[in-house]
XYZ file of C-alpha atoms in Angstrom:
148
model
C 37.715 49.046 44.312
C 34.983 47.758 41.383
C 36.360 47.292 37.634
C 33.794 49.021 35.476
C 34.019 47.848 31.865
C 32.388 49.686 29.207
C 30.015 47.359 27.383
C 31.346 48.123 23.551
C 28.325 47.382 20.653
C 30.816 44.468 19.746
C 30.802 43.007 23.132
C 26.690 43.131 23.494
C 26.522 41.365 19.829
C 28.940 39.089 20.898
C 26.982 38.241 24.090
C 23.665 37.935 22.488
C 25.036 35.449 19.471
C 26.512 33.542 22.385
C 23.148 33.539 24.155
C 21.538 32.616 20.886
C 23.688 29.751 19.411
C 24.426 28.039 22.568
C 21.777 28.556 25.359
C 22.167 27.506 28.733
C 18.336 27.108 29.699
C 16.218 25.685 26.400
C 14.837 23.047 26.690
C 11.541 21.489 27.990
C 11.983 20.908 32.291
C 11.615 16.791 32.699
C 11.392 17.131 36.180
C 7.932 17.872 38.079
C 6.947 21.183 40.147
C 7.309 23.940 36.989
C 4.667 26.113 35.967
C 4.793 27.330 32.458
C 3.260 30.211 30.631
C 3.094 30.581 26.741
C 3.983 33.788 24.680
C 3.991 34.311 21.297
C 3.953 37.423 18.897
C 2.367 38.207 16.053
C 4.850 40.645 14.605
C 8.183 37.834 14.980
C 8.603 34.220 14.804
C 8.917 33.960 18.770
C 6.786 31.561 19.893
C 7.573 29.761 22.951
C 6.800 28.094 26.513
C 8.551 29.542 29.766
C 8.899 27.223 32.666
C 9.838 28.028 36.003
C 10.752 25.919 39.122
C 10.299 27.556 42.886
C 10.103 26.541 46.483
C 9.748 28.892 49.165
C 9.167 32.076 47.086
C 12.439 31.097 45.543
C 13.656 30.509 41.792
C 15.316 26.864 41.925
C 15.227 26.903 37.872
C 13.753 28.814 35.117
C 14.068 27.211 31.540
C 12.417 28.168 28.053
C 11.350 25.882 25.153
C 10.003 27.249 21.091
C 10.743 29.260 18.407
C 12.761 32.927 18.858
C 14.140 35.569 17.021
C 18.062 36.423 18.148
C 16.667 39.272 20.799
C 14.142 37.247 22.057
C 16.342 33.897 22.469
C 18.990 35.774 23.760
C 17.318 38.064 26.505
C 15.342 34.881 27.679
C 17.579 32.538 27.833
C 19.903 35.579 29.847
C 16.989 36.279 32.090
C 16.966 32.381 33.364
C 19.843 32.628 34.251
C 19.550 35.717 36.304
C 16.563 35.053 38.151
C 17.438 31.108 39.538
C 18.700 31.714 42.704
C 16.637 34.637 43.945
C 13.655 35.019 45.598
C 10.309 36.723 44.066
C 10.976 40.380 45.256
C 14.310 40.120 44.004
C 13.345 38.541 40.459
C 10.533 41.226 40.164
C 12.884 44.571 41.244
C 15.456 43.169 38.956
C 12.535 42.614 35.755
C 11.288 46.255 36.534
C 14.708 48.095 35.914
C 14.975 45.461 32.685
C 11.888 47.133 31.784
C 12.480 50.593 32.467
C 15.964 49.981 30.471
C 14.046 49.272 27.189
C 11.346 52.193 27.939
C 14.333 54.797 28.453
C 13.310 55.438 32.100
C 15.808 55.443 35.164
C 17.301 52.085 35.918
C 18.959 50.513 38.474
C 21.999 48.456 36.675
C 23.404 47.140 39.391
C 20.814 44.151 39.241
C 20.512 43.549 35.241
C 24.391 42.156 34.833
C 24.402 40.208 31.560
C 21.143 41.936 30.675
C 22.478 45.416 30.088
C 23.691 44.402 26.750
C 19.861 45.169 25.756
C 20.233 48.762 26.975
C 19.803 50.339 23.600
C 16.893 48.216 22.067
C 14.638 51.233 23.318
C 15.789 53.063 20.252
C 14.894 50.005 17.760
C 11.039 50.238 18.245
C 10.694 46.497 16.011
C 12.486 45.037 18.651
C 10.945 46.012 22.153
C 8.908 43.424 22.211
C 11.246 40.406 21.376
C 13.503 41.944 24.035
C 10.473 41.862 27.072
C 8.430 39.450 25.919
C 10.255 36.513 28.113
C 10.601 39.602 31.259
C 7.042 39.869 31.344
C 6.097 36.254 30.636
C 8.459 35.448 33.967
C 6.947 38.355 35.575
C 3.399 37.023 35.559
C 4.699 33.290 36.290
C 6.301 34.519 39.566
C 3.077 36.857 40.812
C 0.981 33.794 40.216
C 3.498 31.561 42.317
C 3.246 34.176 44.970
C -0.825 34.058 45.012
C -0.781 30.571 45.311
C-alpha cells in the first residue's frame, strides 16, 4: 500500500531553499552533444541558458546556467532532475500537468514528484512565470530534438 504525505507550506519552502542554495544541475555542460536555449524575463532577474543532452529521443542530462529568482532556480533546477532519464513523450506529458498545475486546470500528480511543491504559485500571479519559464524553455528544446 502507497504512503501519501501531505506536502505542508513548510516542507515546499524547505524544498525550494534546498533547490535554490544547493542545486544539483547549474552549471554550464563541458561535454559535447547539448543543445541550449536562452530565457530571460523582463519582469525578474532570471536570466539564464538551459542545456539539454539526448540520444535516442531520450534525456541523458539536462543542466541550467544564469541568473534566477528563488522560484525560478528552484523549479529548474527540480525539472532537470525529473526529466534525465525519460524519453520525449514522457518529459512532455509530465511538463503539461506542471503546466496545468500553475494554470489551476486538472493535473495528473503522479508524474510531477518534487515539482508539486509549486502547486499553489497559480494563486501568486508575480510568480507564474519564474515558476514555467525553465518548463517551457525544456519544452521547446525537446520538440526541436524530436524534429531533428
Amino acid at each position: 500500500m502507497p504512503i501519501s504525505i501531505e506536502l505542508t507550506p513548510s516542507m515546499m519552502r524547505e524544498i525550494i531553499m534546498d533547490h535554490y542554495s544547493s542545486p544539483r544541475h547549474k552549471g554550464v555542460p563541458t561535454e559535447e552533444g547539448y543543445q541550449k536555449i536562452h530565457t530571460d524575463s523582463v519582469n525578474c532577474i532570471d536570466d539564464f541558458d538551459l542545456y539539454l543532452k539526448a540520444k535516442d529521443d531520450v534525456v541523458i542530462d539536462a543542466r541550467w546556467e544564469g541568473v534566477a529568482c528563488t522560484i525560478s532556480s528552484a523549479s529548474t533546477d527540480i525539472l532537470c532532475e525529473q526529466v534525465i532519464g525519460k524519453n520525449f513523450q514522457e518529459s512532455e506529458y509530465m511538463i503539461q500537468q506542471y503546466l496545468n498545475m500553475i494554470e489551476e486546470k486538472p493535473y495528473d500528480d503522479s508524474v510531477l514528484n518534487e515539482a508539486l511543491v509549486f502547486m499553489n504559485t497559480g494563486k501568486q500571479a508575480a510568480r507564474i512565470h519564474c515558476a514555467t519559464m525553465g518548463w517551457t524553455a525544456m519544452d521547446e528544446l525537446l520538440k526541436d530534438e524530436e524534429h531533428k
